[in-house]
Short mmCIF file of C-alpha atoms and ligand atoms in Angstrom, two decimals:
data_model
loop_
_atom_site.label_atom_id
_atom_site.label_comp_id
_atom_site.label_asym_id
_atom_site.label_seq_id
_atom_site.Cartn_x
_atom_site.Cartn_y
_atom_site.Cartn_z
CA UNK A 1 7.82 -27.71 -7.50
CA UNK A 2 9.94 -26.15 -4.57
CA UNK A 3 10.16 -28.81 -1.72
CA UNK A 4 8.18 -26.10 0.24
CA UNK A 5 4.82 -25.46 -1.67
CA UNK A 6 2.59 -27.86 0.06
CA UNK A 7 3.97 -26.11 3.74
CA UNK A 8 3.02 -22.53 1.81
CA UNK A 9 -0.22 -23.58 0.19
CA UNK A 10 -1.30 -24.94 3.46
CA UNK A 11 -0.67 -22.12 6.04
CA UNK A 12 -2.51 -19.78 3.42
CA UNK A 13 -5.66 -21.86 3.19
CA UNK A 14 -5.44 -21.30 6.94
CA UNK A 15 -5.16 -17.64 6.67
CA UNK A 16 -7.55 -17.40 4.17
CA UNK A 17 -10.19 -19.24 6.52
CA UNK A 18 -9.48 -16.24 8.97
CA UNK A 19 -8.82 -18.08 12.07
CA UNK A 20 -5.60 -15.91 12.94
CA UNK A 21 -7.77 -12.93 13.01
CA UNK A 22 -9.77 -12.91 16.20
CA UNK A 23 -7.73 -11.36 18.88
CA UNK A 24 -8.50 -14.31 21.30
CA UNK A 25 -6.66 -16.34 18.85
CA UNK A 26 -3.40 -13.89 19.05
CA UNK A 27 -3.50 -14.15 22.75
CA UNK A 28 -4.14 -17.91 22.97
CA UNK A 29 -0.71 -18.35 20.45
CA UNK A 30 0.90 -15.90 22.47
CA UNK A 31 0.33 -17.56 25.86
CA UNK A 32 1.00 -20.73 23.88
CA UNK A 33 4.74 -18.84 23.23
CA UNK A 34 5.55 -17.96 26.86
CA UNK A 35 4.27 -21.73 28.16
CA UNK A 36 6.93 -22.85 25.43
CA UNK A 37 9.38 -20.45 26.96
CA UNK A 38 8.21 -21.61 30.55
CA UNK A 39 8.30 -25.20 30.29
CA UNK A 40 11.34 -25.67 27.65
CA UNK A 41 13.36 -23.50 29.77
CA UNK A 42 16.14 -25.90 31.06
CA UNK A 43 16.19 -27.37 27.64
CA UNK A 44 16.64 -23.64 25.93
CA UNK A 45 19.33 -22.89 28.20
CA UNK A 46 21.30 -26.11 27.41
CA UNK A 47 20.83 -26.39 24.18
CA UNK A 48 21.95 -22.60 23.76
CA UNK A 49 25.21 -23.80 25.73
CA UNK A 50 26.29 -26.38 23.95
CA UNK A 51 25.92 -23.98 20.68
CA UNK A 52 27.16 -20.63 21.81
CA UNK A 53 28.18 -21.32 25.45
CA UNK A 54 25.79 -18.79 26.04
CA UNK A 55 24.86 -18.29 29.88
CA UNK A 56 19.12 -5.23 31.22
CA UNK A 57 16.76 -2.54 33.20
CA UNK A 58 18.71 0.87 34.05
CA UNK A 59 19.74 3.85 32.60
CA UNK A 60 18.02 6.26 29.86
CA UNK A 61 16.47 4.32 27.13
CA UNK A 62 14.93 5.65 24.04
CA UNK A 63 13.73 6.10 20.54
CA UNK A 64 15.34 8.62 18.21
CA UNK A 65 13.97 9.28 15.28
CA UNK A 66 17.06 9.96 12.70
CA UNK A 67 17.02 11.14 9.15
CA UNK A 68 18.23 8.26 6.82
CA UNK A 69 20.39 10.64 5.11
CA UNK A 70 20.14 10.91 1.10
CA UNK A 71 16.77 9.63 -0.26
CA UNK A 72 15.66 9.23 -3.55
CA UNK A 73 11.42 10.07 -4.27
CA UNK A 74 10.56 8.67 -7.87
CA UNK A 75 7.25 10.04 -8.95
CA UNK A 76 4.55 8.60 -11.62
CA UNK A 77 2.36 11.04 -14.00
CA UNK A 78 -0.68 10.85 -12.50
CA UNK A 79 -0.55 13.30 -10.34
CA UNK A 80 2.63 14.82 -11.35
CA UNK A 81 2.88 17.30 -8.39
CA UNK A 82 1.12 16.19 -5.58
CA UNK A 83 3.02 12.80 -5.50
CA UNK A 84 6.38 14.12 -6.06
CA UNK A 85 6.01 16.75 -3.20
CA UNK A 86 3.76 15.27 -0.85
CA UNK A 87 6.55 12.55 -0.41
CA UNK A 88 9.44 14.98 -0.51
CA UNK A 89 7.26 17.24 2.84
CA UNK A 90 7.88 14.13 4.71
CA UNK A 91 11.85 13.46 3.70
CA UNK A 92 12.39 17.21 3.91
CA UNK A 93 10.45 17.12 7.85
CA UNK A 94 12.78 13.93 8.66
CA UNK A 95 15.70 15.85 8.33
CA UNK A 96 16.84 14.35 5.05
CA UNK A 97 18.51 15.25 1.76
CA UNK A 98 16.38 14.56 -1.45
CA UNK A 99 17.02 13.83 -5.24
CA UNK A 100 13.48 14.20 -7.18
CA UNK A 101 12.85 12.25 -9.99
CA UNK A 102 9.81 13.58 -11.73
CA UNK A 103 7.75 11.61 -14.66
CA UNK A 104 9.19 11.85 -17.84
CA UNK A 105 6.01 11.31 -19.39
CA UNK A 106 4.04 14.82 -17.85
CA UNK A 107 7.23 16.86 -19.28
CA UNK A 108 6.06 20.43 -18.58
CA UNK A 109 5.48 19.55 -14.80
CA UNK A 110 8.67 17.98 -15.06
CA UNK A 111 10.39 21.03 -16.89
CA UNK A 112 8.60 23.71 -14.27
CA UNK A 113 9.71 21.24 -11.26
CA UNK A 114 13.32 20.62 -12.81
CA UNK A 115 13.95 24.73 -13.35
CA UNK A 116 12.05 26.08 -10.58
CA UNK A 117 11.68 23.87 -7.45
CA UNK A 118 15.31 23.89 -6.96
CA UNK A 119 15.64 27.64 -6.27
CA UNK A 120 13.24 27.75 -3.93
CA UNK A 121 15.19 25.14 -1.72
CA UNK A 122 18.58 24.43 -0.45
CA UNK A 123 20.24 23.61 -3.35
CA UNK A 124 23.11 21.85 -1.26
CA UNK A 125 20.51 19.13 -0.16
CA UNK A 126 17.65 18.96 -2.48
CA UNK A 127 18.05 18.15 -6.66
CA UNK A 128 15.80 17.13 -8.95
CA UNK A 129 16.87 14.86 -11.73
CA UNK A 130 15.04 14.68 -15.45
CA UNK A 131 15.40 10.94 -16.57
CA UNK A 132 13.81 8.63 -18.72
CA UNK A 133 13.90 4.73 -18.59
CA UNK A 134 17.86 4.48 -19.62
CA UNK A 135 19.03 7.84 -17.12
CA UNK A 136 16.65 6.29 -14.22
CA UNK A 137 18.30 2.88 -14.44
CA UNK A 138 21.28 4.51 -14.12
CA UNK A 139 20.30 6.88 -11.40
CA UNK A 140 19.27 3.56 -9.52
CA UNK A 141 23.09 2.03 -9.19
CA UNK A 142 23.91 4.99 -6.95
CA UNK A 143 23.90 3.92 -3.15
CA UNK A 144 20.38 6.20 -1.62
CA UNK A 145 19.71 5.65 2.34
CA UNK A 146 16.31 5.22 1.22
CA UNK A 147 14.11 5.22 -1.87
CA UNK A 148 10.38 6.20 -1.96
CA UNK A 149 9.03 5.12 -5.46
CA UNK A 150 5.70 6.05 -6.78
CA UNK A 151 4.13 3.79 -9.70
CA UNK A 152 3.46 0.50 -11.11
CA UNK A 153 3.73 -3.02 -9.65
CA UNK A 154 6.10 -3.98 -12.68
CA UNK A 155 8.83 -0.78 -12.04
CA UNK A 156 8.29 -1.48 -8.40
CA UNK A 157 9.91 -4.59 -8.83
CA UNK A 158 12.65 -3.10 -10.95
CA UNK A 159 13.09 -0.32 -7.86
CA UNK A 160 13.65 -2.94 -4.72
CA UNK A 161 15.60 -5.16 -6.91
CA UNK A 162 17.62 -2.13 -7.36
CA UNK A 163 17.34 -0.90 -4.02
CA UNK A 164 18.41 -4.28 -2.95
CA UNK A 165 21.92 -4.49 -4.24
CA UNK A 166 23.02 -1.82 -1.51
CA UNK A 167 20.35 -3.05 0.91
CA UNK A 168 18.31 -0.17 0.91
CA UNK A 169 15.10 0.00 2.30
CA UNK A 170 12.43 0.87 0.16
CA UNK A 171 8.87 2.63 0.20
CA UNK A 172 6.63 1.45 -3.02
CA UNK A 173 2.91 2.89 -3.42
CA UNK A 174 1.89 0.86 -6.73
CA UNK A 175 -1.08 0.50 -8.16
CA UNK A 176 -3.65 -2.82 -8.87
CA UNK A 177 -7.39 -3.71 -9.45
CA UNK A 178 -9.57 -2.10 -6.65
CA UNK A 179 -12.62 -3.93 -6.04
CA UNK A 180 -15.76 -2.42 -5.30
CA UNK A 181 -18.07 -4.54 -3.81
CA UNK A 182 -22.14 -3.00 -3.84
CA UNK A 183 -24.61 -4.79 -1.86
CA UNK A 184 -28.55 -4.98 -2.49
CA UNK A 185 -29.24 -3.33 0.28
CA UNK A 186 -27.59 0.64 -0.73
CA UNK A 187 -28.83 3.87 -1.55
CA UNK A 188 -28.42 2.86 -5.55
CA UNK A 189 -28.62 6.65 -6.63
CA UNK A 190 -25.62 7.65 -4.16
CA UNK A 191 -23.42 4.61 -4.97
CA UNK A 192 -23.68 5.69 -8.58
CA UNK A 193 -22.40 9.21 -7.61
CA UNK A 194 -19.55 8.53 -5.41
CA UNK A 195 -18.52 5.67 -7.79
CA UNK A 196 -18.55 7.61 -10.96
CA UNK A 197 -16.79 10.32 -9.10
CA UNK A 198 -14.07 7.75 -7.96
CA UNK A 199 -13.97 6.26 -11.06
CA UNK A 200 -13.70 9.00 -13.94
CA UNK A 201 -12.20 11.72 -11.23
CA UNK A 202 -8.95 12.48 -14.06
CA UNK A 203 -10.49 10.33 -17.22
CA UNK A 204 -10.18 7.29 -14.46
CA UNK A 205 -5.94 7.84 -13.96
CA UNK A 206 -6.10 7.51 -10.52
CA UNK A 207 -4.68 4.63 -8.43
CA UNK A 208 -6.98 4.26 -5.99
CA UNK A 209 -10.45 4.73 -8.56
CA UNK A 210 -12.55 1.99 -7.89
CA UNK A 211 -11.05 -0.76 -10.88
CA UNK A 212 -14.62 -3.11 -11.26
CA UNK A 213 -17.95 -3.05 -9.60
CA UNK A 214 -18.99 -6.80 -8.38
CA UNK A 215 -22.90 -6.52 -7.39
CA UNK A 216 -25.65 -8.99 -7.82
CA UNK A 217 -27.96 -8.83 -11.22
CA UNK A 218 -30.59 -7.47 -9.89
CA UNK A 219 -28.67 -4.64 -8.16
CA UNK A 220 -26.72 -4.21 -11.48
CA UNK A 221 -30.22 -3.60 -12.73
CA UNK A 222 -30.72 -0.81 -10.97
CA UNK A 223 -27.20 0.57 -11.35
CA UNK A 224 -26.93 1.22 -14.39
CA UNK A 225 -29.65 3.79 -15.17
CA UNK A 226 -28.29 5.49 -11.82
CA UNK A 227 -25.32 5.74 -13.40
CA UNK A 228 -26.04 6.93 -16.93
CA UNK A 229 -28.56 9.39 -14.84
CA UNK A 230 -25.07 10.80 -13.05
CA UNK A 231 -22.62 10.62 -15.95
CA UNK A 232 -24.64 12.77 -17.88
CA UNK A 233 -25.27 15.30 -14.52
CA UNK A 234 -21.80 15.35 -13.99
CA UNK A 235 -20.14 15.65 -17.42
CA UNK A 236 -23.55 16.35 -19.60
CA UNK A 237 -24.96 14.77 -22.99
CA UNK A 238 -21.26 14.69 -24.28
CA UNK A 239 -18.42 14.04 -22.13
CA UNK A 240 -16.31 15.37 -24.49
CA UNK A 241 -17.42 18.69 -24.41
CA UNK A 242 -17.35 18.94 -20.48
CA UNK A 243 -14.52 21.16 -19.10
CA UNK A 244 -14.70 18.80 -16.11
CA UNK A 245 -13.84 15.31 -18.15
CA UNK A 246 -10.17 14.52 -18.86
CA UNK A 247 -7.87 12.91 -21.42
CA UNK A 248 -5.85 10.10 -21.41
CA UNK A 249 -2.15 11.17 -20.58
CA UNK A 250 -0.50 9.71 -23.66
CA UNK A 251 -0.89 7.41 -27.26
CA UNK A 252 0.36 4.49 -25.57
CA UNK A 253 -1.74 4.89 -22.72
CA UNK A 254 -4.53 5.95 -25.24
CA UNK A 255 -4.07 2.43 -27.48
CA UNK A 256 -3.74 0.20 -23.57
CA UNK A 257 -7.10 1.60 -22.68
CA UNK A 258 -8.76 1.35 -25.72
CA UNK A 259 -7.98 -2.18 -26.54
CA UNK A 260 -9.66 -3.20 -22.64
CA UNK A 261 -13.13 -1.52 -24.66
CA UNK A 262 -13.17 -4.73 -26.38
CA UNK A 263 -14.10 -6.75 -22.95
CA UNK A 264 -17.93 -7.58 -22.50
CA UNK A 265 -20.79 -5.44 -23.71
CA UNK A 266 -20.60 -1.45 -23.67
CA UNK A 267 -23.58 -0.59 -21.02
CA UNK A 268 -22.55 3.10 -21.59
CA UNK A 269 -20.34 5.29 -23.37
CA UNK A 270 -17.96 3.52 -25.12
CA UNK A 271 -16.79 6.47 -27.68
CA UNK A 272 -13.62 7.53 -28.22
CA UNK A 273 -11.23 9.72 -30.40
CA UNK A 274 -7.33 9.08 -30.96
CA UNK A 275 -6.23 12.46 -31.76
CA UNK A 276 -7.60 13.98 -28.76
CA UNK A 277 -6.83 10.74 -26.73
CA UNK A 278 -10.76 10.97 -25.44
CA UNK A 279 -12.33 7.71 -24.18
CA UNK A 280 -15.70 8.75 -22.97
CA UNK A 281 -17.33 7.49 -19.68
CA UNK A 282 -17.88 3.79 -20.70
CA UNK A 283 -19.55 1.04 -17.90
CA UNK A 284 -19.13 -2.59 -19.10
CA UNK A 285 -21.23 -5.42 -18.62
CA UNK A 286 -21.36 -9.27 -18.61
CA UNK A 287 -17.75 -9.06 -18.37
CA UNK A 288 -15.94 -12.32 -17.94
CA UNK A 289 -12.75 -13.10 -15.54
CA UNK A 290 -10.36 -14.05 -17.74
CA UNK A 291 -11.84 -11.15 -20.59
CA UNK A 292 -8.63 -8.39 -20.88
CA UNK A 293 -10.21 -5.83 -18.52
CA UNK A 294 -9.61 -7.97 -15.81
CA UNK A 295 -6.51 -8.96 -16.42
CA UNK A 296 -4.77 -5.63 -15.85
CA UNK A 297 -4.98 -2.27 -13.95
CA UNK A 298 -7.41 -0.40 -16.28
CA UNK A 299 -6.13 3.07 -15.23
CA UNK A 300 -8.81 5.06 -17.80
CA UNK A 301 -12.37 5.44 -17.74
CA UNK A 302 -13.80 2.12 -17.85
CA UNK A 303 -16.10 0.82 -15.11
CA UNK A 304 -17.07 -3.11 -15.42
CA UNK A 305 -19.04 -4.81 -13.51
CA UNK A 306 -19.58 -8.58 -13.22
CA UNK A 307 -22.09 -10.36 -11.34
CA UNK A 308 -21.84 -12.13 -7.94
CA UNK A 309 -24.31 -14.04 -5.96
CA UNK A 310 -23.40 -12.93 -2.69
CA UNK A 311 -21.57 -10.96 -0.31
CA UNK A 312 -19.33 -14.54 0.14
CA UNK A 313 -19.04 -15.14 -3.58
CA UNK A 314 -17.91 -11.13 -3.51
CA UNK A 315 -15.16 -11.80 -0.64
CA UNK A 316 -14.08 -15.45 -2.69
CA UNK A 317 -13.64 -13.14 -5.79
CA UNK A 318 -11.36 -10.65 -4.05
CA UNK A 319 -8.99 -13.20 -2.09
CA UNK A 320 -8.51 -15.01 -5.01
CA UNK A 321 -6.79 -12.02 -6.42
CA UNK A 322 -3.51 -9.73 -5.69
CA UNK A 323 -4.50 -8.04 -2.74
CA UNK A 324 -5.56 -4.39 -4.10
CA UNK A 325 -4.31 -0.81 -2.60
CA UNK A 326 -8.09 -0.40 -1.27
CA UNK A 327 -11.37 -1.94 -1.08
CA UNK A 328 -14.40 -0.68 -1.86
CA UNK A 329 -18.05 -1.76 -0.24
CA UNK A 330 -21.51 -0.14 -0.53
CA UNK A 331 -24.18 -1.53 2.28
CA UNK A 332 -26.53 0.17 4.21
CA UNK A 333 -25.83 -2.89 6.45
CA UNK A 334 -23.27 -2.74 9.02
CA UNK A 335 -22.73 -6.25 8.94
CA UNK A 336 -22.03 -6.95 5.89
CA UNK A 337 -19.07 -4.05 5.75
CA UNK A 338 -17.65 -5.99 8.75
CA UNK A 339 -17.89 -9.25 7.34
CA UNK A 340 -15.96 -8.03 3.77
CA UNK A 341 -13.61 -5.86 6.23
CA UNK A 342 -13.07 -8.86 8.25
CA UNK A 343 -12.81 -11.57 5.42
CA UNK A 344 -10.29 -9.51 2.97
CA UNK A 345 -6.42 -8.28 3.05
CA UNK A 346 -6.26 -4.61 1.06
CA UNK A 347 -3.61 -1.78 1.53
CA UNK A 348 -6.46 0.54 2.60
CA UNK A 349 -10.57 -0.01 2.87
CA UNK A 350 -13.43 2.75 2.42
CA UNK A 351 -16.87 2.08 2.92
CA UNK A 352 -19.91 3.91 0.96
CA UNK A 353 -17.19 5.83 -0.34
CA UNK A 354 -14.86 6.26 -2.99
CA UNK A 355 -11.08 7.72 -2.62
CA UNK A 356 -12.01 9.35 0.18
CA UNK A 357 -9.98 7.72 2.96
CA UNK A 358 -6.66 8.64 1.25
CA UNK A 359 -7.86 12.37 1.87
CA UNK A 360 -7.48 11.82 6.20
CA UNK A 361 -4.08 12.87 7.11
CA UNK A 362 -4.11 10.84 10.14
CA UNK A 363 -4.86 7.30 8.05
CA UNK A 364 -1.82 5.71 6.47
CA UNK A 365 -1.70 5.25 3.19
CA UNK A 366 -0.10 2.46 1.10
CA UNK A 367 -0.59 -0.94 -0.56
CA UNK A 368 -0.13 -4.42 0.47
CA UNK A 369 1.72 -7.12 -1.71
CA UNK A 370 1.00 -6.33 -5.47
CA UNK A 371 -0.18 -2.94 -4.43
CA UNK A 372 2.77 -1.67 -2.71
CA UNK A 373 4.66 -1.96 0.96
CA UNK A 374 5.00 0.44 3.21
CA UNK A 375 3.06 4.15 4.11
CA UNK A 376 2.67 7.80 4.28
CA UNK A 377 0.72 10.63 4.64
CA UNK A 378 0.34 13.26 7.33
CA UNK A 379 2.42 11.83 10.82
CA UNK A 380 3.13 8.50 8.63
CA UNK A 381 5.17 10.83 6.14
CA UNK A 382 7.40 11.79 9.09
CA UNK A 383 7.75 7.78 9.84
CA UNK A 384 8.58 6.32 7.10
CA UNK A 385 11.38 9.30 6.21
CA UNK A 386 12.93 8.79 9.72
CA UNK A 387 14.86 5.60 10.93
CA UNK A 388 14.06 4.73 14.67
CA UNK A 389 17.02 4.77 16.68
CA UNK A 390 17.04 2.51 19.89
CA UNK A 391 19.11 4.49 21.86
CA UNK A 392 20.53 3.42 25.55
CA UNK A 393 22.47 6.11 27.76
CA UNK A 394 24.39 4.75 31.07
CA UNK A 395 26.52 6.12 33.11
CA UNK A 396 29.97 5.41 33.46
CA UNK A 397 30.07 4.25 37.14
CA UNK A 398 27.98 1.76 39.63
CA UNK A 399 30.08 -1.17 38.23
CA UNK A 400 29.11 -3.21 40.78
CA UNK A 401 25.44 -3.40 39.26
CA UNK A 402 27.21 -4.86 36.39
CA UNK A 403 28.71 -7.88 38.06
CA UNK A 404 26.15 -10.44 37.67
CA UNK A 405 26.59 -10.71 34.34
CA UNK A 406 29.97 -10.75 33.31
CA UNK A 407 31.49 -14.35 33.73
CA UNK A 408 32.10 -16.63 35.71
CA UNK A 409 28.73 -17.71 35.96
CA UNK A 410 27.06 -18.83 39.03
CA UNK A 411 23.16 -20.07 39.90
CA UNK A 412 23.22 -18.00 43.06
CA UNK A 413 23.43 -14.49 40.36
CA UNK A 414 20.59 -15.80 38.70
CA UNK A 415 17.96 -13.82 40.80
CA UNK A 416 20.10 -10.45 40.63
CA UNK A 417 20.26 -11.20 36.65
CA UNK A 418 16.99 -11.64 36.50
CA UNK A 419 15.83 -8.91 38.16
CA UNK A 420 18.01 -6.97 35.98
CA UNK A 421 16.34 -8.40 32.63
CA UNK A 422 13.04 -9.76 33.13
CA UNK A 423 10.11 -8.60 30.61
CA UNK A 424 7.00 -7.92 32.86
CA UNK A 425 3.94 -10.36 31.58
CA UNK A 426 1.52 -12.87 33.36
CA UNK A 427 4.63 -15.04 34.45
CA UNK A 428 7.72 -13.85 33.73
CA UNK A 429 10.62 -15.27 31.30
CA UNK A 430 14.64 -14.50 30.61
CA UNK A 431 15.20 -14.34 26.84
CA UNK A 432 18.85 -14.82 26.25
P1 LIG B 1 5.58 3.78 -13.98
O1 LIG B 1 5.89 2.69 -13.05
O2 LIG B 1 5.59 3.50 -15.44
O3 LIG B 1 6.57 5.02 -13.76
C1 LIG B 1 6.81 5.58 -12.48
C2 LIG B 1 8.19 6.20 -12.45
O4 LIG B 1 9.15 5.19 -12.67
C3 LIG B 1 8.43 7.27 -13.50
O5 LIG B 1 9.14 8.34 -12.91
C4 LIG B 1 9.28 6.57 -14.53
O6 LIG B 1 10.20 7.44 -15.17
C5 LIG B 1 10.04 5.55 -13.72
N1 LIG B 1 10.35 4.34 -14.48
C6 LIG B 1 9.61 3.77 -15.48
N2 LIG B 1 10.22 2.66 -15.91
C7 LIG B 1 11.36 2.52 -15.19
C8 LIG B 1 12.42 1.55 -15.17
N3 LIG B 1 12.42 0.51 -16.02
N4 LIG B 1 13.41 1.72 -14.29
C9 LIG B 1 13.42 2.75 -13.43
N5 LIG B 1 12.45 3.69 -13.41
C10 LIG B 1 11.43 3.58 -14.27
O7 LIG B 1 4.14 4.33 -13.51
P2 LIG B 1 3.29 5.48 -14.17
O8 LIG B 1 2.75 4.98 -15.48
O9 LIG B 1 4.01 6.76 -14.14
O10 LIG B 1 2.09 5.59 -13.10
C11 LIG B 1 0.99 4.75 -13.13
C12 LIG B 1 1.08 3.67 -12.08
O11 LIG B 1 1.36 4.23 -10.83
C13 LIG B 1 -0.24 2.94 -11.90
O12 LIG B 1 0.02 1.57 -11.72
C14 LIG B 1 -0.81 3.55 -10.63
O13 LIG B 1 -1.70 2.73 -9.95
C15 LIG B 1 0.45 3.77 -9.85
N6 LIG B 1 0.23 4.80 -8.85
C16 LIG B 1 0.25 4.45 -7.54
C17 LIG B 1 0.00 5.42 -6.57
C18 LIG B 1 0.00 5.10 -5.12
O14 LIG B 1 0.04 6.03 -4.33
N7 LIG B 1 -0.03 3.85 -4.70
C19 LIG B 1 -0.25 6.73 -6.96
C20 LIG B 1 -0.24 7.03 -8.30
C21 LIG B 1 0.01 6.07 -9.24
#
């Protein structure tokens, strides 16, 4: 056990209790910082001199917000398109040069993107690459100023690892279990419709579909007729039929998502064809937590839901898990949204709502952990594309403003040094 696990284990029970939290409690530490910094001061500035021998307000200061130079966007298959450009409209409004790396697995988006995207754009500055596994590993030893990658938790890994040989920073929007938490008090006929929206919206490939439902018995009592009532309005008697129902993107995908039917009892739907890689709308009950459909992102069109006995035992369930991309939770009851908002750690949250909240330009979007670091979207895009640049203009004269601190070092400077460097709060402090 690594000398440090107790230390670890024991600031993240305190976390978990969500006593940081309260912004009280971040000034109180604060002002507990600057009394350190007030009353250790004689002892800082010793102790600094006998290590270093260690003894600024003028001028133009700013941020600039620089291109990082040559970045590389990796996208997933999901949505083929949207997450390969909606990434690159950020890069290309930073000011940067771009090498697209498409999915292998949707080829014909990544044929049409490969052959036509390029003449559209400055081909001196923007490429897209066609690469599998073997080409992408490859494409991955080059030096990039910055790499935005698009996918799972597992290649996400694979990505910073990569990323980190040359030190580059990294963007990575994975995927995870989204919990969606319904409370009994809830309009039980729209929670079934924005949930079954969210949830088999592209045959359930979407990374922010709500993953499970946790409810209490009775209220999955009256769930599940609501939601056989809106499968069948949505998609009609057979899903497979619908124009409006997808398919799962591939056979391996098709056998990962068909083995998770084998979790709990089938509530609804449950059919599904291999040639046509169908799995039809299928809701799972008395599911257990260690059953395979909780063990993994389900990423296809299978809704369980397990049973909780209260909006505490809902919040205990989620922390005990990777913290997911977003969060769902269905009250009619304002406090109870605050209390799960409050209580839990997820990349995004959405109340009464599915997907919805990735759809605001002006909300971030990313994960958190397991579910990704780092954001984008609308202003965000811009953001993460551009590195901020502290940047401080003087002049070249008025040396004598200068002399107080260059050496030798004298108490009676001290006020003119200070003046020159304080940082304005309740009392004021030098940091050296
Ligand atoms: P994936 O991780 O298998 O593949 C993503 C990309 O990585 C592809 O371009 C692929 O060619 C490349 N890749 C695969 N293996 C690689 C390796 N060993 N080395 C280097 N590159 C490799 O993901 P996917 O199956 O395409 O997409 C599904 C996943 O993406 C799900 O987990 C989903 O939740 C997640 N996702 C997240 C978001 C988000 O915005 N957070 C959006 C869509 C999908």
């Amino acid at each position: 056990m690594s000398p440090h696990a107790e230390l670890v284990s024991r600031l993240r029970a305190a976390w978990l209790s969500g006593k940081t939290r309260p912004t009280e409690y971040r000034l109180a530490q604060l002002e507990a910082l600057g009394r350190f910094l007030d009353e250790k001061k004689q002892d800082i500035l010793e102790a600094t001199a006998a290590d270093m021998r260690k003894a600024t307000q003028l001028d133009s200061a700013f941020i600039r917000k620089d291109p990082y130079g040559v970045v590389l966007i990796i996208g997933p298959w999901n949505y083929p398109i949207n997450l390969l450009l909606v990434p690159l409209i950020g890069a290309i409004a930073a000011g940067n040069c771009v090498v697209m790396k498409p999915s292998e697995i949707t080829r014909n988006v990544e044929r049409l993107v490969a052959e036509t995207l390029p003449r559209y754009l400055d081909e001196d500055c923007f490429a897209v690459v066609t690469a599998g596994v073997e080409e992408t590993t490859r494409l991955l030893e080059n030096k990039f100023d910055y790499i935005f990658f698009t996918g799972s938790s597992s290649v996400g890994r694979i990505v910073m690892t990569a990323a980190a040989k040359h030190l580059t920073p990294v963007t990575l929007e994975l995927g995870g279990k989204n919990p969606c938490y319904v409370s009994d008090s809830c309009d039980v006929q729209n929670v079934a419709r924005r949930v079954a929206w969210g949830r088999f919206f592209n045959a359930g490939q979407t990374c922010v579909a709500p993953d499970y439902v946790l409810c209490s018995a009775e209220m999955q009592e009256k769930l599940l007729p609501a939601l056989r009532e809106v499968i069948t309005e949505f998609y009609g008697p057979n899903p497979r039929e619908s124009p409006d129902f997808g398919r799962i993107v591939g056979d391996r995908q098709f056998q990962r998502v068909q083995a998770l039917l084998h979790s709990g009892h089938t509530a609804i739907g449950g059919q599904t064809d291999a040639e046509e890689r169908y799995i039809a709308p299928t809701v799972l009950v008395e599911v257990q937590q260690d059953d395979p459909v909780m063990q993994e992102e389900i990423f296809g069109p299978i809704l369980p839901i397990l049973t909780v006995a209260s909006v505490d035992d809902a919040i205990a369930f989620i922390n005990a898990r990777e913290r997911p991309l977003v969060l769902y939770v269905f009250s009619s009851r304002k406090e109870v949204v605050k209390r799960v908002l409050e209580r839990t750690s997820s990349g995004g949250f959405c109340a009464n709502d599915t997907i919805m909240h990735m759809t605001i330009p002006s909300l971030p979007f990313g994960g958190i952990g397991q579910s990704g670091l780092g954001r984008y979207h609308g202003r965000s895009s811009f953001e993460t594309f551009s590195h901020q640049r502290s940047a401080l203009l003087r002049g070249a004269g008025r040396e004598s403003l200068n002399t107080p601190r260059y050496p030798p070092y004298a108490p009676h400077r001290l006020p003119l040094l200070r003046a020159a460097t304080e940082t304005k709060r309740r009392a004021t402090c030098l940091l050296l």
